Coordinates of N, CA, C and O in Angstrom, one line a residue:
A1 N 20.2 43.9 -73.0 CA 21.2 43.3 -72.1 C 20.7 43.2 -70.7 O 21.0 42.2 -70.0
G2 N 19.9 44.1 -70.2 CA 19.4 44.2 -68.9 C 18.5 43.0 -68.5 O 18.7 42.4 -67.5
V3 N 17.6 42.7 -69.4 CA 16.7 41.6 -69.2 C 17.4 40.2 -69.2 O 17.2 39.4 -68.3
S4 N 18.3 40.0 -70.1 CA 19.0 38.7 -70.2 C 20.0 38.6 -69.0 O 20.1 37.5 -68.4
S5 N 20.6 39.6 -68.5 CA 21.5 39.5 -67.3 C 20.6 39.3 -66.1 O 21.0 38.6 -65.2
Q6 N 19.4 39.9 -66.1 CA 18.5 39.7 -64.9 C 18.1 38.2 -64.9 O 18.1 37.6 -63.8
T7 N 17.7 37.7 -66.0 CA 17.3 36.3 -66.1 C 18.4 35.4 -65.7 O 18.2 34.5 -64.9
S8 N 19.6 35.6 -66.2 CA 20.8 34.7 -65.9 C 21.1 34.8 -64.4 O 21.4 33.8 -63.8
G9 N 21.0 36.0 -63.8 CA 21.2 36.1 -62.4 C 20.2 35.3 -61.6 O 20.6 34.6 -60.6
S10 N 18.9 35.4 -61.9 CA 17.9 34.7 -61.2 C 18.1 33.2 -61.4 O 17.9 32.4 -60.5
L11 N 18.4 32.8 -62.7 CA 18.6 31.3 -62.9 C 19.9 30.8 -62.1 O 19.8 29.7 -61.7
S12 N 20.9 31.7 -62.0 CA 22.1 31.3 -61.2 C 21.7 31.0 -59.8 O 22.1 30.0 -59.2
S13 N 20.8 31.9 -59.2 CA 20.4 31.7 -57.8 C 19.6 30.4 -57.7 O 19.8 29.7 -56.7
L14 N 18.7 30.1 -58.6 CA 18.0 28.9 -58.6 C 18.9 27.7 -58.8 O 18.7 26.6 -58.2
G15 N 20.0 27.8 -59.6 CA 20.9 26.8 -59.8 C 21.7 26.4 -58.5 O 22.0 25.3 -58.2
F16 N 22.0 27.5 -57.7 CA 22.6 27.2 -56.4 C 21.7 26.4 -55.5 O 22.2 25.5 -54.8
L17 N 20.4 26.6 -55.5 CA 19.5 25.9 -54.7 C 19.4 24.4 -55.2 O 19.4 23.5 -54.4
Y18 N 19.4 24.3 -56.5 CA 19.4 22.9 -57.1 C 20.6 22.2 -56.7 O 20.6 21.0 -56.3
L19 N 21.8 22.8 -56.8 CA 23.1 22.2 -56.5 C 23.1 21.8 -55.0 O 23.5 20.7 -54.6
G20 N 22.6 22.7 -54.2 CA 22.5 22.5 -52.7 C 21.7 21.2 -52.4 O 22.2 20.4 -51.6
V21 N 20.6 21.1 -53.0 CA 19.8 19.8 -52.8 C 20.5 18.6 -53.4 O 20.6 17.6 -52.7
S22 N 21.1 18.8 -54.6 CA 21.8 17.7 -55.2 C 23.0 17.2 -54.4 O 23.3 16.0 -54.3
Y23 N 23.7 18.1 -53.7 CA 24.8 17.7 -52.9 C 24.5 17.4 -51.5 O 25.3 17.2 -50.6
G24 N 23.2 17.4 -51.1 CA 22.8 17.0 -49.8 C 22.8 18.0 -48.7 O 22.9 17.7 -47.5
L25 N 22.7 19.3 -49.1 CA 22.7 20.3 -48.0 C 21.6 20.1 -47.0 O 21.8 20.4 -45.8
V26 N 20.5 19.7 -47.4 CA 19.3 19.6 -46.5 C 19.4 18.3 -45.6 O 18.5 18.1 -44.8
N27 N 20.5 17.6 -45.7 CA 20.6 16.3 -45.0 C 21.4 16.5 -43.6 O 21.7 15.5 -43.0
S28 N 21.7 17.7 -43.3 CA 22.4 17.9 -42.0 C 22.0 19.3 -41.4 O 21.4 20.1 -42.1
D29 N 22.2 19.4 -40.1 CA 21.9 20.7 -39.5 C 22.6 21.8 -40.1 O 22.1 22.9 -40.4
Q30 N 23.9 21.7 -40.3 CA 24.8 22.7 -40.9 C 24.3 23.0 -42.3 O 24.1 24.2 -42.6
G31 N 24.0 22.0 -43.1 CA 23.5 22.2 -44.4 C 22.2 22.9 -44.5 O 21.9 23.7 -45.4
Y32 N 21.3 22.6 -43.5 CA 20.0 23.3 -43.5 C 20.2 24.8 -43.4 O 19.6 25.5 -44.1
Y33 N 21.1 25.2 -42.5 CA 21.3 26.6 -42.3 C 21.9 27.2 -43.6 O 21.5 28.3 -44.1
V34 N 22.8 26.5 -44.3 CA 23.4 27.0 -45.5 C 22.3 27.1 -46.6 O 22.2 28.0 -47.3
F35 N 21.5 26.1 -46.7 CA 20.4 26.0 -47.7 C 19.4 27.2 -47.5 O 19.1 27.9 -48.4
I36 N 19.1 27.5 -46.2 CA 18.2 28.6 -46.0 C 18.9 29.9 -46.3 O 18.3 30.9 -46.9
G37 N 20.2 30.0 -46.1 CA 21.0 31.1 -46.5 C 21.0 31.3 -48.0 O 20.9 32.4 -48.5
L38 N 21.1 30.2 -48.8 CA 21.0 30.3 -50.2 C 19.6 30.8 -50.7 O 19.5 31.6 -51.6
I39 N 18.6 30.3 -50.0 CA 17.2 30.8 -50.4 C 17.1 32.3 -50.1 O 16.6 33.0 -51.0
L40 N 17.6 32.7 -48.9 CA 17.5 34.2 -48.6 C 18.3 35.0 -49.6 O 17.9 36.1 -50.0
S41 N 19.5 34.5 -50.0 CA 20.3 35.2 -51.0 C 19.6 35.2 -52.3 O 19.7 36.3 -53.0
A42 N 18.9 34.2 -52.7 CA 18.2 34.2 -54.0 C 17.1 35.3 -54.0 O 16.9 36.0 -55.0
I43 N 16.4 35.4 -52.8 CA 15.4 36.5 -52.7 C 16.1 37.8 -52.8 O 15.6 38.7 -53.5
G44 N 17.2 38.0 -52.1 CA 18.0 39.2 -52.2 C 18.4 39.5 -53.6 O 18.4 40.7 -54.1
D45 N 18.9 38.5 -54.4 CA 19.3 38.7 -55.8 C 18.1 39.2 -56.6 O 18.3 40.2 -57.4
V46 N 16.9 38.7 -56.4 CA 15.8 39.2 -57.2 C 15.5 40.6 -56.8 O 15.2 41.4 -57.7
M47 N 15.6 41.0 -55.6 CA 15.3 42.4 -55.1 C 16.3 43.3 -55.7 O 16.0 44.5 -56.1
L48 N 17.6 42.9 -55.9 CA 18.6 43.8 -56.4 C 18.6 43.9 -57.9 O 19.3 44.7 -58.5
L49 N 17.7 43.2 -58.6 CA 17.5 43.4 -60.0 C 17.0 44.8 -60.3 O 17.3 45.4 -61.4
S50 N 16.2 45.4 -59.4 CA 15.7 46.7 -59.5 C 16.7 47.7 -59.1 O 17.5 47.5 -58.1
L51 N 16.8 48.9 -59.7 CA 17.6 50.0 -59.2 C 17.0 50.9 -58.2 O 17.5 51.9 -57.8
Q52 N 15.7 50.5 -57.8 CA 15.0 51.3 -56.8 C 15.7 51.2 -55.4 O 16.0 50.1 -55.0
P53 N 15.9 52.3 -54.7 CA 16.5 52.3 -53.4 C 15.8 51.4 -52.4 O 16.4 50.6 -51.6
L54 N 14.4 51.4 -52.4 CA 13.7 50.5 -51.5 C 14.0 49.0 -51.8 O 14.1 48.2 -50.9
H55 N 14.1 48.7 -53.1 CA 14.4 47.3 -53.4 C 15.8 46.9 -53.0 O 16.0 45.8 -52.5
F56 N 16.7 47.8 -53.1 CA 18.1 47.6 -52.6 C 18.0 47.3 -51.1 O 18.7 46.4 -50.6
Q57 N 17.3 48.1 -50.4 CA 17.2 48.0 -48.9 C 16.6 46.6 -48.6 O 17.1 45.9 -47.7
I58 N 15.5 46.2 -49.2 CA 14.9 44.9 -49.0 C 15.8 43.8 -49.3 O 16.0 42.8 -48.6
G59 N 16.5 43.9 -50.5 CA 17.5 42.9 -50.9 C 18.6 42.8 -49.9 O 19.0 41.7 -49.5
A60 N 19.1 43.9 -49.4 CA 20.2 43.9 -48.4 C 19.7 43.2 -47.1 O 20.5 42.5 -46.5
F61 N 18.5 43.5 -46.8 CA 18.0 42.8 -45.6 C 17.9 41.3 -45.7 O 18.3 40.6 -44.8
F62 N 17.5 40.8 -46.9 CA 17.5 39.4 -47.1 C 19.0 38.8 -47.1 O 19.2 37.7 -46.6
F63 N 19.9 39.6 -47.6 CA 21.3 39.1 -47.6 C 21.8 39.1 -46.1 O 22.6 38.2 -45.7
L64 N 21.4 40.1 -45.3 CA 21.7 40.2 -43.9 C 21.3 38.9 -43.2 O 22.0 38.2 -42.5
L65 N 20.0 38.5 -43.5 CA 19.5 37.3 -42.9 C 20.2 36.1 -43.4 O 20.4 35.1 -42.6
A66 N 20.7 36.1 -44.7 CA 21.5 35.0 -45.2 C 22.8 34.8 -44.4 O 23.2 33.7 -44.0
H67 N 23.4 36.0 -44.1 CA 24.6 35.9 -43.3 C 24.4 35.4 -41.9 O 25.2 34.6 -41.4
V68 N 23.2 35.7 -41.3 CA 22.9 35.1 -40.0 C 22.7 33.6 -40.1 O 23.2 32.9 -39.3
M69 N 22.1 33.1 -41.2 CA 22.0 31.7 -41.4 C 23.4 31.0 -41.6 O 23.6 30.0 -41.0
Y70 N 24.3 31.7 -42.3 CA 25.6 31.1 -42.5 C 26.3 31.1 -41.1 O 27.1 30.1 -40.8
C71 N 26.1 32.1 -40.3 CA 26.7 32.1 -38.9 C 26.1 30.9 -38.2 O 26.9 30.1 -37.5
G72 N 24.8 30.6 -38.3 CA 24.2 29.4 -37.7 C 24.9 28.1 -38.2 O 25.1 27.2 -37.4
A73 N 25.2 28.1 -39.5 CA 25.8 26.9 -40.0 C 27.2 26.7 -39.4 O 27.6 25.6 -39.0
F74 N 28.0 27.8 -39.3 CA 29.3 27.6 -38.7 C 29.2 27.2 -37.2 O 30.0 26.3 -36.8
I75 N 28.3 27.8 -36.5 CA 28.2 27.5 -35.1 C 27.7 26.0 -34.9 O 28.3 25.3 -34.0
T76 N 26.8 25.6 -35.7 CA 26.3 24.2 -35.6 C 27.4 23.2 -35.9 O 27.4 22.2 -35.3
A77 N 28.3 23.5 -36.8 CA 29.3 22.6 -37.2 C 30.4 22.5 -36.1 O 31.2 21.6 -36.1
G78 N 30.4 23.5 -35.2 CA 31.4 23.6 -34.2 C 32.4 24.7 -34.5 O 32.8 24.9 -35.6
I79 N 32.8 25.5 -33.4 CA 33.7 26.6 -33.6 C 34.7 26.6 -32.5 O 34.5 26.1 -31.4
S80 N 35.9 27.1 -32.8 CA 36.9 27.4 -31.8 C 36.8 28.8 -31.4 O 36.9 29.7 -32.2
I81 N 36.5 29.0 -30.1 CA 36.4 30.4 -29.6 C 37.7 31.2 -29.8 O 37.6 32.4 -30.2
K82 N 38.8 30.5 -29.6 CA 40.1 31.2 -29.9 C 40.2 31.7 -31.3 O 40.6 32.9 -31.5
W83 N 39.8 30.9 -32.3 CA 39.8 31.4 -33.7 C 38.8 32.5 -33.9 O 39.1 33.4 -34.7
V84 N 37.6 32.4 -33.3 CA 36.6 33.5 -33.4 C 37.2 34.8 -32.9 O 37.2 35.8 -33.6
L85 N 37.8 34.8 -31.7 CA 38.4 36.0 -31.1 C 39.6 36.5 -32.0 O 39.7 37.7 -32.1
M86 N 40.4 35.6 -32.5 CA 41.5 36.1 -33.3 C 41.0 36.7 -34.6 O 41.5 37.8 -35.0
S87 N 39.9 36.2 -35.1 CA 39.3 36.8 -36.3 C 38.7 38.2 -36.0 O 38.8 39.1 -36.9
V88 N 38.1 38.3 -34.9 CA 37.5 39.6 -34.5 C 38.6 40.7 -34.5 O 38.4 41.8 -34.9
V89 N 39.8 40.3 -34.1 CA 40.9 41.3 -34.1 C 41.2 41.8 -35.5 O 41.6 42.9 -35.7
V90 N 41.0 40.9 -36.5 CA 41.3 41.3 -37.9 C 40.0 42.0 -38.5 O 40.1 43.0 -39.1
V91 N 38.9 41.3 -38.3 CA 37.7 41.7 -39.0 C 37.1 43.0 -38.4 O 36.6 43.9 -39.1
G92 N 37.3 43.2 -37.1 CA 36.8 44.4 -36.4 C 37.3 45.7 -37.0 O 36.6 46.5 -37.4
P93 N 38.7 45.8 -37.1 CA 39.2 47.0 -37.7 C 38.9 47.2 -39.1 O 38.7 48.3 -39.6
A94 N 38.8 46.1 -39.9 CA 38.3 46.1 -41.3 C 36.9 46.7 -41.4 O 36.7 47.5 -42.2
A95 N 36.0 46.3 -40.5 CA 34.7 46.8 -40.5 C 34.7 48.3 -40.2 O 33.9 49.1 -40.8
I96 N 35.5 48.7 -39.3 CA 35.6 50.2 -38.9 C 36.1 51.0 -40.2 O 35.5 52.0 -40.4
I97 N 37.0 50.4 -40.9 CA 37.5 51.1 -42.1 C 36.4 51.2 -43.1 O 36.2 52.3 -43.7
V98 N 35.6 50.1 -43.3 CA 34.5 50.1 -44.2 C 33.4 51.2 -43.8 O 32.9 51.9 -44.6
Y99 N 33.2 51.2 -42.5 CA 32.2 52.2 -41.9 C 32.6 53.6 -42.3 O 31.9 54.4 -42.8
K100 N 33.9 53.9 -42.1 CA 34.4 55.3 -42.4 C 34.4 55.6 -43.9 O 34.2 56.7 -44.3
Y101 N 34.5 54.5 -44.7 CA 34.5 54.7 -46.1 C 33.1 54.8 -46.7 O 32.9 55.6 -47.6
V102 N 32.2 54.1 -46.2 CA 30.8 54.0 -46.8 C 29.8 54.9 -46.1 O 29.0 55.5 -46.7
L103 N 29.9 55.0 -44.8 CA 28.8 55.7 -44.0 C 28.6 57.2 -44.5 O 27.5 57.6 -44.4
P104 N 29.7 57.9 -44.8 CA 29.4 59.3 -45.3 C 28.4 59.4 -46.5 O 27.8 60.4 -46.7
Y105 N 28.3 58.3 -47.2 CA 27.4 58.3 -48.4 C 26.0 57.8 -48.0 O 25.2 57.6 -48.9
T106 N 25.7 57.5 -46.8 CA 24.4 57.0 -46.3 C 23.8 57.9 -45.3 O 24.4 58.7 -44.7
S107 N 22.5 57.7 -45.1 CA 21.8 58.5 -44.1 C 20.5 57.7 -43.7 O 20.1 56.8 -44.4
G108 N 19.9 58.0 -42.6 CA 18.6 57.5 -42.2 C 18.6 56.0 -42.1 O 19.6 55.4 -41.5
L109 N 17.6 55.4 -42.6 CA 17.4 53.9 -42.6 C 18.6 53.2 -43.3 O 19.0 52.2 -42.8
M110 N 19.0 53.7 -44.4 CA 20.1 53.1 -45.1 C 21.4 53.0 -44.3 O 22.1 52.0 -44.2
R111 N 21.7 54.1 -43.5 CA 22.8 54.1 -42.6 C 22.7 53.0 -41.6 O 23.7 52.2 -41.3
K112 N 21.5 52.8 -41.0 CA 21.3 51.8 -40.0 C 21.5 50.4 -40.6 O 22.0 49.5 -40.0
L113 N 21.0 50.3 -41.8 CA 21.1 49.0 -42.5 C 22.6 48.7 -42.8 O 23.0 47.5 -42.6
V114 N 23.3 49.6 -43.2 CA 24.7 49.4 -43.5 C 25.5 49.0 -42.3 O 26.3 48.1 -42.3
I115 N 25.2 49.7 -41.2 CA 25.9 49.3 -39.9 C 25.5 47.9 -39.5 O 26.4 47.1 -39.2
T116 N 24.2 47.6 -39.5 CA 23.8 46.3 -39.1 C 24.3 45.2 -40.0 O 24.8 44.1 -39.6
Y117 N 24.3 45.5 -41.3 CA 24.8 44.5 -42.3 C 26.3 44.3 -42.1 O 26.7 43.1 -42.1
S118 N 27.0 45.3 -41.8 CA 28.5 45.2 -41.6 C 28.8 44.3 -40.4 O 29.7 43.5 -40.4
I119 N 28.0 44.5 -39.3 CA 28.1 43.7 -38.1 C 27.8 42.2 -38.5 O 28.6 41.3 -38.1
A120 N 26.8 42.0 -39.2 CA 26.4 40.6 -39.5 C 27.5 39.9 -40.3 O 27.8 38.8 -40.1
I121 N 27.9 40.6 -41.4 CA 28.9 40.0 -42.2 C 30.3 39.8 -41.5 O 31.0 38.9 -41.8
S122 N 30.6 40.7 -40.6 CA 31.8 40.6 -39.8 C 31.7 39.4 -38.9 O 32.7 38.6 -38.8
W123 N 30.6 39.2 -38.3 CA 30.4 38.0 -37.4 C 30.4 36.7 -38.3 O 30.9 35.7 -37.8
M124 N 29.9 36.8 -39.5 CA 29.9 35.6 -40.4 C 31.4 35.2 -40.6 O 31.8 34.1 -40.5
M125 N 32.2 36.2 -40.8 CA 33.7 35.9 -41.1 C 34.3 35.4 -39.8 O 35.1 34.4 -39.8
A126 N 33.9 36.0 -38.6 CA 34.5 35.5 -37.4 C 34.1 34.0 -37.1 O 34.9 33.2 -36.7
F127 N 32.8 33.7 -37.3 CA 32.4 32.4 -37.1 C 32.9 31.4 -38.1 O 33.2 30.2 -37.8
A128 N 33.1 31.8 -39.3 CA 33.7 31.0 -40.4 C 35.2 30.7 -40.0 O 35.6 29.5 -40.1
S129 N 35.9 31.6 -39.4 CA 37.2 31.4 -38.9 C 37.2 30.4 -37.8 O 38.0 29.6 -37.6
G130 N 36.2 30.6 -36.9 CA 36.1 29.7 -35.7 C 35.8 28.3 -36.2 O 36.3 27.3 -35.6
S131 N 35.0 28.2 -37.2 CA 34.7 26.8 -37.7 C 35.9 26.2 -38.3 O 36.2 25.0 -38.1
Y132 N 36.7 27.0 -39.0 CA 38.0 26.5 -39.6 C 38.9 26.1 -38.5 O 39.5 25.0 -38.5
G133 N 39.0 26.9 -37.4 CA 39.9 26.6 -36.3 C 39.4 25.3 -35.6 O 40.3 24.5 -35.1
Y134 N 38.2 25.0 -35.6 CA 37.6 23.8 -35.0 C 37.8 22.5 -35.9 O 38.2 21.5 -35.4
S135 N 37.6 22.7 -37.2 CA 37.6 21.5 -38.1 C 38.8 21.4 -39.0 O 39.1 20.3 -39.5
G136 N 39.5 22.5 -39.2 CA 40.6 22.5 -40.1 C 40.2 22.5 -41.6 O 41.0 22.4 -42.5
K137 N 38.9 22.7 -41.8 CA 38.4 22.7 -43.2 C 38.3 24.1 -43.7 O 37.5 24.9 -43.1
A138 N 39.0 24.4 -44.8 CA 39.1 25.8 -45.3 C 38.0 26.2 -46.3 O 37.8 27.4 -46.6
W139 N 37.3 25.2 -46.8 CA 36.3 25.5 -47.9 C 35.3 26.5 -47.6 O 35.1 27.5 -48.3
L140 N 34.6 26.4 -46.4 CA 33.6 27.3 -46.1 C 34.2 28.7 -45.6 O 33.5 29.7 -45.8
L141 N 35.4 28.6 -45.0 CA 36.0 29.9 -44.7 C 36.3 30.7 -46.0 O 36.1 31.9 -46.0
A142 N 36.8 30.0 -47.0 CA 37.0 30.6 -48.3 C 35.7 31.2 -48.9 O 35.7 32.3 -49.4
A143 N 34.7 30.4 -48.8 CA 33.4 30.9 -49.3 C 32.9 32.1 -48.6 O 32.5 33.1 -49.2
A144 N 33.0 32.1 -47.3 CA 32.6 33.3 -46.5 C 33.5 34.5 -46.8 O 33.0 35.6 -47.0
F145 N 34.8 34.3 -47.0 CA 35.7 35.4 -47.3 C 35.3 36.0 -48.7 O 35.3 37.2 -48.9
L146 N 35.1 35.2 -49.7 CA 34.7 35.7 -51.0 C 33.4 36.4 -50.9 O 33.2 37.5 -51.6
F147 N 32.4 36.0 -50.2 CA 31.1 36.7 -50.0 C 31.4 38.0 -49.3 O 30.9 39.0 -49.8
Y148 N 32.3 38.1 -48.3 CA 32.6 39.3 -47.6 C 33.2 40.3 -48.6 O 32.8 41.5 -48.7
V149 N 34.2 39.9 -49.4 CA 34.8 40.8 -50.3 C 33.9 41.2 -51.4 O 33.9 42.4 -51.9
S150 N 33.0 40.3 -51.9 CA 32.0 40.7 -52.9 C 31.1 41.8 -52.4 O 30.8 42.7 -53.1
D151 N 30.8 41.8 -51.1 CA 30.0 42.8 -50.5 C 30.7 44.2 -50.5 O 30.0 45.2 -50.5
L152 N 32.0 44.2 -50.4 CA 32.7 45.4 -50.4 C 32.6 46.1 -51.8 O 32.4 47.3 -51.9
F153 N 32.6 45.3 -52.9 CA 32.3 45.8 -54.2 C 30.9 46.3 -54.4 O 30.7 47.3 -55.0
V154 N 30.0 45.6 -53.8 CA 28.6 46.0 -53.9 C 28.4 47.4 -53.2 O 27.7 48.3 -53.7
A155 N 29.0 47.5 -52.0 CA 28.9 48.8 -51.3 C 29.6 49.9 -52.1 O 29.0 51.0 -52.2
R156 N 30.7 49.6 -52.7 CA 31.4 50.6 -53.5 C 30.5 51.0 -54.7 O 30.3 52.2 -55.0
Q157 N 29.9 50.0 -55.3 CA 29.0 50.3 -56.5 C 27.8 51.1 -56.1 O 27.4 52.0 -56.7
Q158 N 27.2 50.7 -54.9 CA 25.9 51.3 -54.5 C 26.1 52.7 -53.9 O 25.3 53.6 -54.2
F159 N 27.2 52.9 -53.2 CA 27.3 54.2 -52.4 C 28.5 55.1 -52.9 O 28.4 56.3 -52.7
I160 N 29.5 54.6 -53.5 CA 30.7 55.4 -53.8 C 30.8 55.7 -55.2 O 30.7 56.9 -55.6
K161 N 30.9 54.7 -56.1 CA 31.1 54.9 -57.5 C 30.6 53.8 -58.3 O 31.1 52.6 -58.1
R162 N 29.7 54.0 -59.2 CA 29.2 53.0 -60.1 C 30.2 52.8 -61.3 O 30.5 53.8 -62.0
C163 N 30.7 51.6 -61.4 CA 31.5 51.3 -62.5 C 31.5 49.8 -62.8 O 31.2 49.0 -61.9
F164 N 31.9 49.4 -64.0 CA 31.8 48.0 -64.4 C 32.7 47.1 -63.6 O 32.3 46.0 -63.3
L165 N 33.9 47.6 -63.1 CA 34.8 46.8 -62.3 C 34.1 46.3 -61.0 O 34.3 45.2 -60.6
N166 N 33.4 47.2 -60.4 CA 32.6 46.8 -59.1 C 31.7 45.7 -59.4 O 31.6 44.7 -58.7
S167 N 30.9 45.8 -60.5 CA 29.9 44.8 -60.8 C 30.6 43.5 -61.2 O 30.3 42.4 -60.7
L168 N 31.7 43.6 -62.0 CA 32.4 42.4 -62.4 C 33.0 41.6 -61.2 O 32.8 40.4 -61.1
C169 N 33.7 42.3 -60.4 CA 34.4 41.7 -59.3 C 33.4 41.2 -58.2 O 33.4 40.1 -57.7
G170 N 32.4 42.1 -57.9 CA 31.4 41.8 -56.9 C 30.6 40.5 -57.3 O 30.4 39.6 -56.5
L171 N 30.1 40.5 -58.5 CA 29.2 39.4 -58.9 C 30.1 38.1 -59.1 O 29.6 37.0 -58.7
T172 N 31.3 38.2 -59.6 CA 32.1 37.0 -59.8 C 32.4 36.4 -58.4 O 32.2 35.2 -58.3
L173 N 32.8 37.2 -57.5 CA 33.2 36.7 -56.2 C 31.9 36.1 -55.5 O 32.0 35.1 -54.8
Y174 N 30.8 36.8 -55.6 CA 29.6 36.4 -55.0 C 29.1 35.0 -55.5 O 28.8 34.1 -54.8
Y175 N 29.1 34.9 -56.9 CA 28.7 33.6 -57.4 C 29.6 32.5 -57.1 O 29.2 31.3 -56.9
I176 N 30.9 32.7 -57.0 CA 31.8 31.7 -56.6 C 31.6 31.3 -55.2 O 31.5 30.1 -54.9
A177 N 31.3 32.3 -54.3 CA 31.0 32.0 -52.9 C 29.8 31.1 -52.8 O 29.7 30.1 -52.0
Q178 N 28.7 31.5 -53.5 CA 27.5 30.8 -53.4 C 27.6 29.4 -53.9 O 27.1 28.4 -53.4
L179 N 28.4 29.2 -55.0 CA 28.7 27.9 -55.5 C 29.4 27.1 -54.5 O 29.1 25.9 -54.3
M180 N 30.3 27.7 -53.8 CA 31.1 26.9 -52.8 C 30.2 26.5 -51.6 O 30.3 25.4 -51.1
F181 N 29.3 27.4 -51.2 CA 28.4 27.1 -50.1 C 27.5 25.9 -50.6 O 27.3 25.0 -49.8
A182 N 27.0 26.0 -51.8 CA 26.0 25.0 -52.3 C 26.7 23.6 -52.4 O 26.1 22.6 -52.1
M183 N 28.0 23.6 -52.8 CA 28.7 22.3 -52.9 C 29.4 21.8 -51.7 O 30.0 20.8 -51.7
S184 N 29.3 22.6 -50.6 CA 30.0 22.3 -49.4 C 29.9 20.8 -48.8 O 30.9 20.3 -48.3
P185 N 28.7 20.2 -48.9 CA 28.7 18.8 -48.4 C 29.6 17.8 -49.1 O 30.1 16.8 -48.6
A186 N 30.0 18.1 -50.4 CA 30.8 17.2 -51.2 C 32.3 17.5 -51.0 O 33.1 16.8 -51.5
I187 N 32.6 18.6 -50.4 CA 34.0 19.1 -50.3 C 34.5 18.8 -48.9 O 33.9 19.3 -47.9
D188 N 35.6 18.1 -48.7 CA 36.0 17.8 -47.4 C 37.4 18.5 -47.0 O 38.3 17.8 -46.5
F189 N 37.5 19.7 -47.4 CA 38.7 20.5 -46.9 C 38.4 21.9 -46.7 O 37.4 22.4 -47.0

């Protein structure tokens, strides 16, 4: 079961890249950032196939870079500073709660990575909200939110408690989010 699930996960990541090209992601500045985010996420997916802590750290770093690319996509499309600031009021306290919940299970480099990653994904949510406030289009805000929540399940799985529910929810939300990012040029809401 491990090899087939690993293969299907890798093929899914490649599928998102194919969809992105098919839907024209590479034909706009915003799409370019999203496409690079999908590539970085695919590399992260491959790294997370291993249960080795170093591979998890490398994979998390690639996902962190993907979130930075998604931030670039939102900024490039235009953002409402008002919406960014309103989002920070919500996302900031949520990040602090996650810190308090996850950080006791981390140390050293992993602790620094968790803090940096949490900041990056929180800014991704803030900029996604800002993009929504600017354009009124909810599709990418929804994708960013699903990615954010999927990462909460990943953190719980990696640091708190390993269980099937974490994997099921985390992977399902993550794959839906990536699909939404890949299809974003074709969706106008």
